[in-house]
Amino acid sequence: MTTEDNATFGRRSDVPKPIVPKSATEALRPEMGTPPPRRVRRSRGSRNQFVVFLNFVMSSIVLLTLAAGALLYFGKREFESPGPSRTGDVVMIQPNSGVGEIATLLERRGLISDARIFRYGVQAYGNDASLKAGEYEIKPTASMRDIMELLKSGRSVLYSLTVPEGLTVEQAFQRIAEHEALTGEMPDEMPPEGSIVADTQRFTRGTTRKEVIQRLVAQQKALVESIWERRAEGLPIKDINEFVTLASIVEKETGEPDERSRVAAVFINRLRKGMRLQSDPTIVYGLFGGKGKPSDRPIYRSDIENHTPYNTYQIDGLPPTPIATPGRASLEAVANPSQTNDLYFVADGTGGHVFAETLDEHNRNVARWREFERTSKETVAPAAGEAGSGD
């Protein structure tokens, strides 16, 4: 170790600066603080107006997307939620109605909560041109989507009109004319007696009366022709008009399904033997025509002797036309009657008939029927008197 090193050893390297005396003024003067950081200047690109506009557009798109998503979510939920109606209703959608008209109608009837949501929902599903006109039954609490699907399906409310077996064309026409769901005028002329089908027709409101009548006639024509082609051989019936005529007489003579073929056999056997049919319903039709006999009007002896074109007590063979609308069962019975030798039948008092091959047997059956009628009247009369005496 050198002497210089020895001189350096033990010496403090940080020698404090000497304190310089300050005047009172200098001591009270504030010292300089730490200078602020140097400001960085923005680039020219960030200050470009296009960039500012682009940022605004992107922000707007994000906000609009979020808003549209929220509207879509809540709109879809409202579109598929249960509707406000607790009772349901029946609405009539007129032909050529637009989605807006339909939506307004549904909202006015209290079936949907918001016409705009219904309109936009239908359009969103691509069904704005698929909703069909008609009368629809809206179920309670049906959602807008349920209503859309119903109107898209075209499942309108169906009405019915029944033409029972045994009615005349005039009586059937009265039912058609009075049906409130049908529209339009009745035909100027009625079709021939027996030419409409005995059946129930289903149709939507607004169907025309002429359309229903055309349907009834077409169905009866097809039914009669199909059964006529399957008729038994050797029937004493010349043509299809006589076939329907005899079936109409069978229809008016009995309402018992299991008797029709046997009643038909009686008339077939009488025609083969050249005997008069002697059917009471033909007397009635000859007197009253398609209007029918009043329910409280009995058949008198003078009616039996009254010579009309339809009175089979007075004419040979069949009347010129049917006397009512025969049903399928009566047509089938005449086309394929029972194989019997019966020539007579009379009511048995239970709603049916008792049959006979000979006049003597028939007369005994008639006597029993008259006795039944007499006994019934004697039983009813005292009962009516007792009921009246209580007043």
XYZ file of C-alpha atoms in Angstrom:
391
model
C 0.000 0.000 0.000
C 1.298 3.280 -1.036
C 1.309 6.415 0.927
C -1.278 7.799 -1.490
C -3.457 4.899 -0.889
C -3.091 5.378 2.804
C -4.103 8.918 2.413
C -7.254 7.911 0.542
C -8.153 5.090 2.932
C -10.725 6.171 5.537
C -11.715 9.297 3.672
C -15.484 9.810 2.970
C -16.200 10.013 -0.721
C -19.354 12.019 -0.222
C -18.063 15.138 1.205
C -20.967 17.348 2.237
C -21.248 20.551 0.463
C -20.486 23.502 2.519
C -23.463 25.426 3.821
C -23.620 28.711 2.112
C -25.160 31.360 4.252
C -28.359 32.906 2.818
C -29.965 36.092 3.551
C -33.380 36.138 5.174
C -34.990 37.089 1.862
C -33.341 34.231 0.009
C -34.321 31.732 2.691
C -38.002 32.672 2.428
C -38.055 32.430 -1.370
C -39.797 29.141 -2.544
C -37.686 26.610 -4.259
C -38.438 25.354 -7.755
C -40.631 22.229 -7.810
C -40.349 19.180 -10.030
C -41.186 20.166 -13.607
C -44.270 18.461 -15.210
C -43.687 15.673 -17.675
C -43.240 16.692 -21.184
C -46.566 16.561 -23.212
C -46.547 14.138 -26.075
C -48.004 15.625 -29.190
C -50.902 13.645 -30.901
C -50.232 12.269 -34.313
C -51.754 13.889 -37.312
C -53.646 10.633 -38.084
C -55.523 10.659 -34.781
C -56.609 14.212 -35.422
C -58.019 13.268 -38.893
C -61.780 13.998 -39.221
C -62.445 10.768 -41.122
C -61.099 8.727 -38.223
C -63.338 10.642 -35.832
C -66.377 9.998 -38.055
C -65.475 6.337 -38.429
C -65.307 5.942 -34.665
C -68.737 7.553 -34.380
C -70.180 5.249 -37.014
C -68.771 2.136 -35.363
C -70.113 3.190 -31.991
C -73.509 3.883 -33.500
C -73.589 0.498 -35.208
C -72.793 -1.248 -31.940
C -75.508 0.663 -30.112
C -78.049 0.051 -32.857
C -77.179 -3.634 -32.946
C -77.668 -3.917 -29.223
C -80.953 -2.011 -29.440
C -82.175 -4.144 -32.351
C -81.238 -7.302 -30.491
C -83.154 -6.155 -27.440
C -86.201 -5.240 -29.549
C -86.037 -8.564 -31.338
C -85.814 -10.480 -28.096
C -88.664 -8.697 -26.359
C -90.761 -8.613 -29.544
C -90.355 -12.351 -30.097
C -91.201 -13.036 -26.476
C -94.341 -10.895 -26.755
C -95.246 -12.534 -30.090
C -95.123 -16.010 -28.558
C -96.507 -15.209 -25.094
C -100.147 -16.010 -24.148
C -102.580 -13.430 -25.486
C -104.731 -11.040 -23.469
C -108.117 -12.611 -24.221
C -109.466 -14.910 -21.519
C -112.602 -15.915 -23.394
C -111.513 -16.115 -27.035
C -113.643 -14.890 -29.907
C -114.685 -15.541 -33.477
C -113.310 -13.150 -36.093
C -114.102 -12.794 -39.773
C -111.124 -12.061 -42.021
C -112.400 -10.533 -45.223
C -110.861 -11.456 -48.591
C -107.878 -9.325 -49.689
C -107.245 -8.075 -46.146
C -103.654 -6.997 -45.536
C -101.589 -7.854 -42.474
C -102.076 -4.333 -41.143
C -105.870 -4.573 -41.373
C -105.858 -7.978 -39.728
C -103.567 -6.784 -36.928
C -105.768 -3.757 -36.253
C -108.889 -5.947 -36.142
C -107.287 -8.403 -33.720
C -106.099 -5.627 -31.435
C -109.520 -3.951 -31.492
C -111.184 -7.228 -30.512
C -108.757 -7.649 -27.610
C -107.132 -10.786 -29.025
C -103.588 -9.383 -29.284
C -101.765 -6.779 -27.204
C -100.007 -4.819 -29.972
C -100.905 -4.638 -33.663
C -97.383 -3.560 -34.635
C -95.751 -6.558 -32.998
C -98.211 -8.870 -34.751
C -97.558 -7.204 -38.105
C -93.779 -7.291 -37.749
C -93.868 -10.839 -36.408
C -95.913 -12.114 -39.339
C -93.558 -10.371 -41.750
C -90.494 -11.718 -39.940
C -91.797 -15.274 -40.399
C -92.448 -14.552 -44.089
C -96.210 -15.102 -43.781
C -97.482 -11.643 -44.701
C -98.926 -13.049 -47.943
C -100.030 -16.403 -46.458
C -102.906 -15.384 -44.174
C -106.212 -16.641 -45.580
C -109.658 -15.102 -45.483
C -112.363 -16.848 -43.480
C -114.065 -17.051 -40.124
C -111.792 -18.213 -37.324
C -112.358 -19.243 -33.738
C -109.563 -17.776 -31.617
C -108.983 -19.815 -28.466
C -108.591 -18.127 -25.065
C -105.068 -16.787 -24.375
C -103.951 -17.677 -27.901
C -100.563 -16.121 -28.654
C -99.902 -13.980 -31.712
C -97.976 -16.863 -33.205
C -100.901 -19.237 -32.581
C -103.219 -16.808 -34.351
C -100.780 -16.425 -37.234
C -100.586 -20.207 -37.693
C -104.387 -20.512 -37.537
C -104.909 -17.836 -40.193
C -102.162 -19.376 -42.287
C -103.799 -22.827 -42.128
C -107.180 -21.592 -43.354
C -109.029 -23.759 -40.797
C -112.171 -21.653 -40.743
C -115.199 -22.259 -38.536
C -117.420 -24.864 -40.193
C -121.216 -24.737 -40.088
C -123.544 -27.627 -40.808
C -126.873 -28.098 -42.495
C -128.692 -31.416 -42.270
C -131.263 -32.666 -44.742
C -132.926 -35.627 -42.972
C -134.311 -38.606 -44.820
C -137.963 -38.130 -45.711
C -137.908 -34.354 -46.205
C -139.268 -32.973 -49.451
C -137.201 -30.659 -51.636
C -139.437 -27.756 -50.622
C -138.859 -28.467 -46.930
C -135.107 -28.765 -47.486
C -135.096 -25.484 -49.410
C -136.739 -23.759 -46.466
C -133.901 -24.909 -44.202
C -131.304 -23.702 -46.675
C -132.992 -20.324 -47.091
C -133.134 -19.785 -43.322
C -129.515 -20.729 -42.542
C -127.803 -17.544 -41.340
C -124.264 -18.564 -42.361
C -125.205 -18.983 -46.035
C -125.333 -16.103 -48.483
C -126.921 -15.383 -51.833
C -130.308 -15.964 -53.336
C -132.114 -19.250 -53.721
C -132.464 -20.728 -57.223
C -135.473 -19.606 -59.222
C -136.581 -23.231 -59.615
C -136.353 -26.211 -57.275
C -134.772 -29.429 -58.512
C -137.033 -32.475 -58.940
C -138.372 -34.259 -55.871
C -135.960 -36.893 -54.572
C -132.944 -35.334 -56.308
C -131.129 -33.983 -53.222
C -129.113 -36.124 -50.862
C -130.163 -36.797 -47.290
C -126.970 -35.880 -45.518
C -125.154 -33.228 -43.461
C -123.258 -30.566 -45.363
C -120.308 -28.714 -43.803
C -119.330 -25.275 -45.051
C -117.745 -21.977 -44.077
C -119.595 -18.724 -43.544
C -120.207 -16.943 -46.815
C -120.834 -20.106 -48.846
C -123.670 -19.434 -51.266
C -127.004 -21.207 -51.050
C -126.799 -22.160 -54.697
C -123.434 -23.803 -54.073
C -124.868 -25.950 -51.264
C -127.841 -26.971 -53.410
C -125.571 -27.909 -56.303
C -123.549 -30.053 -53.906
C -126.693 -31.774 -52.583
C -127.900 -32.571 -56.091
C -124.515 -33.841 -57.291
C -124.067 -36.122 -54.277
C -127.554 -37.611 -54.619
C -127.004 -38.270 -58.320
C -123.755 -40.108 -57.607
C -125.328 -42.093 -54.745
C -128.431 -43.154 -56.687
C -126.450 -44.194 -59.759
C -123.982 -46.266 -57.739
C -126.772 -48.186 -55.944
C -128.873 -48.546 -59.112
C -125.925 -50.278 -60.814
C -125.839 -52.887 -58.017
C -129.576 -53.664 -58.027
C -130.907 -57.199 -58.007
C -132.025 -58.684 -61.301
C -135.683 -58.940 -62.218
C -137.028 -55.977 -60.245
C -140.374 -54.689 -61.589
C -138.893 -51.185 -61.938
C -138.509 -49.638 -65.380
C -135.965 -46.888 -64.779
C -133.988 -44.925 -62.235
C -136.866 -42.492 -61.624
C -139.152 -45.346 -60.556
C -136.320 -46.681 -58.414
C -136.029 -43.403 -56.477
C -139.831 -43.081 -56.330
C -140.277 -46.471 -54.653
C -137.369 -45.750 -52.306
C -139.072 -42.520 -51.262
C -142.280 -44.421 -50.428
C -140.302 -46.930 -48.346
C -138.611 -43.992 -46.585
C -141.966 -42.481 -45.589
C -143.488 -45.807 -44.533
C -140.948 -46.816 -41.885
C -138.192 -45.326 -39.805
C -136.959 -48.704 -38.548
C -133.646 -49.594 -40.243
C -134.168 -53.364 -40.024
C -137.631 -53.124 -41.614
C -136.789 -51.211 -44.775
C -135.813 -54.165 -46.931
C -138.965 -56.079 -45.846
C -141.242 -53.078 -46.530
C -139.549 -52.758 -49.913
C -140.249 -56.450 -50.539
C -143.987 -55.927 -49.894
C -144.188 -53.210 -52.568
C -142.023 -55.186 -54.994
C -144.291 -58.237 -54.552
C -147.419 -56.131 -55.091
C -145.965 -54.586 -58.253
C -145.199 -58.049 -59.595
C -148.781 -59.145 -58.960
C -150.285 -55.954 -60.390
C -151.719 -54.946 -57.008
C -152.050 -51.310 -56.012
C -149.470 -50.176 -53.479
C -152.021 -48.529 -51.142
C -149.470 -46.385 -49.324
C -150.798 -43.626 -47.046
C -147.815 -41.273 -47.623
C -148.739 -41.107 -51.313
C -152.199 -39.805 -50.341
C -150.578 -37.043 -48.275
C -148.212 -35.966 -51.044
C -151.046 -35.894 -53.541
C -152.998 -33.549 -51.258
C -150.294 -31.290 -49.836
C -147.321 -31.685 -52.161
C -143.880 -30.670 -50.922
C -145.252 -28.626 -48.019
C -146.246 -31.771 -46.147
C -149.338 -32.575 -44.091
C -149.978 -30.485 -40.976
C -149.117 -32.555 -37.918
C -152.613 -32.242 -36.414
C -154.419 -33.187 -39.608
C -155.533 -36.863 -39.852
C -156.165 -38.775 -43.072
C -159.886 -38.983 -43.745
C -161.839 -41.595 -45.691
C -162.507 -38.947 -48.306
C -158.746 -38.486 -48.719
C -158.335 -42.156 -49.558
C -161.027 -41.864 -52.201
C -159.611 -38.632 -53.607
C -158.174 -39.356 -57.035
C -154.790 -37.630 -57.380
C -151.828 -38.648 -59.563
C -150.036 -39.763 -56.394
C -152.772 -41.633 -54.515
C -151.713 -45.280 -54.814
C -155.124 -46.341 -53.508
C -156.531 -44.989 -56.751
C -153.749 -45.428 -59.331
C -151.961 -48.505 -60.596
C -148.231 -48.813 -60.174
C -145.993 -46.023 -58.950
C -146.644 -42.264 -58.699
C -145.072 -40.070 -61.400
C -142.293 -38.744 -59.127
C -140.770 -39.440 -55.749
C -142.678 -38.121 -52.754
C -139.675 -37.317 -50.513
C -135.922 -37.594 -50.171
C -134.921 -41.247 -49.763
C -131.817 -42.028 -47.726
C -129.123 -44.521 -48.587
C -130.757 -47.301 -46.524
C -134.073 -47.021 -48.382
C -132.324 -46.950 -51.751
C -130.347 -50.052 -50.806
C -133.527 -51.748 -49.582
C -135.316 -51.260 -52.898
C -132.265 -52.257 -54.926
C -131.918 -55.478 -52.922
C -135.204 -56.240 -51.101
C -135.820 -59.137 -48.775
C -136.933 -62.390 -50.370
C -140.413 -62.830 -48.863
C -144.006 -63.478 -49.938
C -145.381 -60.634 -47.815
C -148.088 -58.517 -49.435
C -149.325 -56.510 -46.438
C -148.070 -54.721 -43.354
C -149.650 -52.636 -40.627
C -148.327 -50.781 -37.574
C -147.840 -52.905 -34.480
C -148.083 -50.108 -31.911
C -144.383 -50.140 -30.990
C -143.058 -48.065 -33.872
C -142.624 -51.056 -36.166
C -144.884 -53.125 -38.389
C -146.317 -56.608 -38.551
C -146.282 -58.329 -41.954
C -148.659 -60.794 -43.618
C -148.791 -62.900 -46.773
C -152.585 -63.202 -46.980
C -155.484 -60.785 -46.658
C -157.086 -62.774 -43.840
C -153.897 -62.637 -41.792
C -153.587 -58.963 -42.558
C -157.157 -58.262 -41.452
C -156.458 -59.908 -38.119
C -153.374 -57.737 -37.726
C -155.412 -54.642 -38.556
C -158.032 -55.612 -35.961
C -155.295 -55.920 -33.328
C -153.942 -52.515 -34.332
C -157.368 -50.889 -34.029
C -157.865 -52.475 -30.638
C -154.494 -51.100 -29.576
C -155.530 -47.626 -30.774
C -158.864 -47.829 -28.933
C -157.216 -48.960 -25.706
C -154.586 -46.233 -25.982
C -157.264 -43.541 -26.393
C -159.216 -44.834 -23.400
C -156.032 -44.781 -21.303
C -155.021 -41.297 -22.382
C -158.473 -39.701 -21.917
C -158.839 -40.392 -18.140
C -155.240 -39.334 -17.572
C -155.939 -36.044 -19.335
C -159.076 -35.590 -17.224
C -157.195 -36.180 -13.997
C -154.549 -33.703 -15.033
C -157.213 -31.116 -15.829
C -159.111 -31.593 -12.567
C -156.080 -30.504 -10.615
C -156.302 -26.937 -11.935
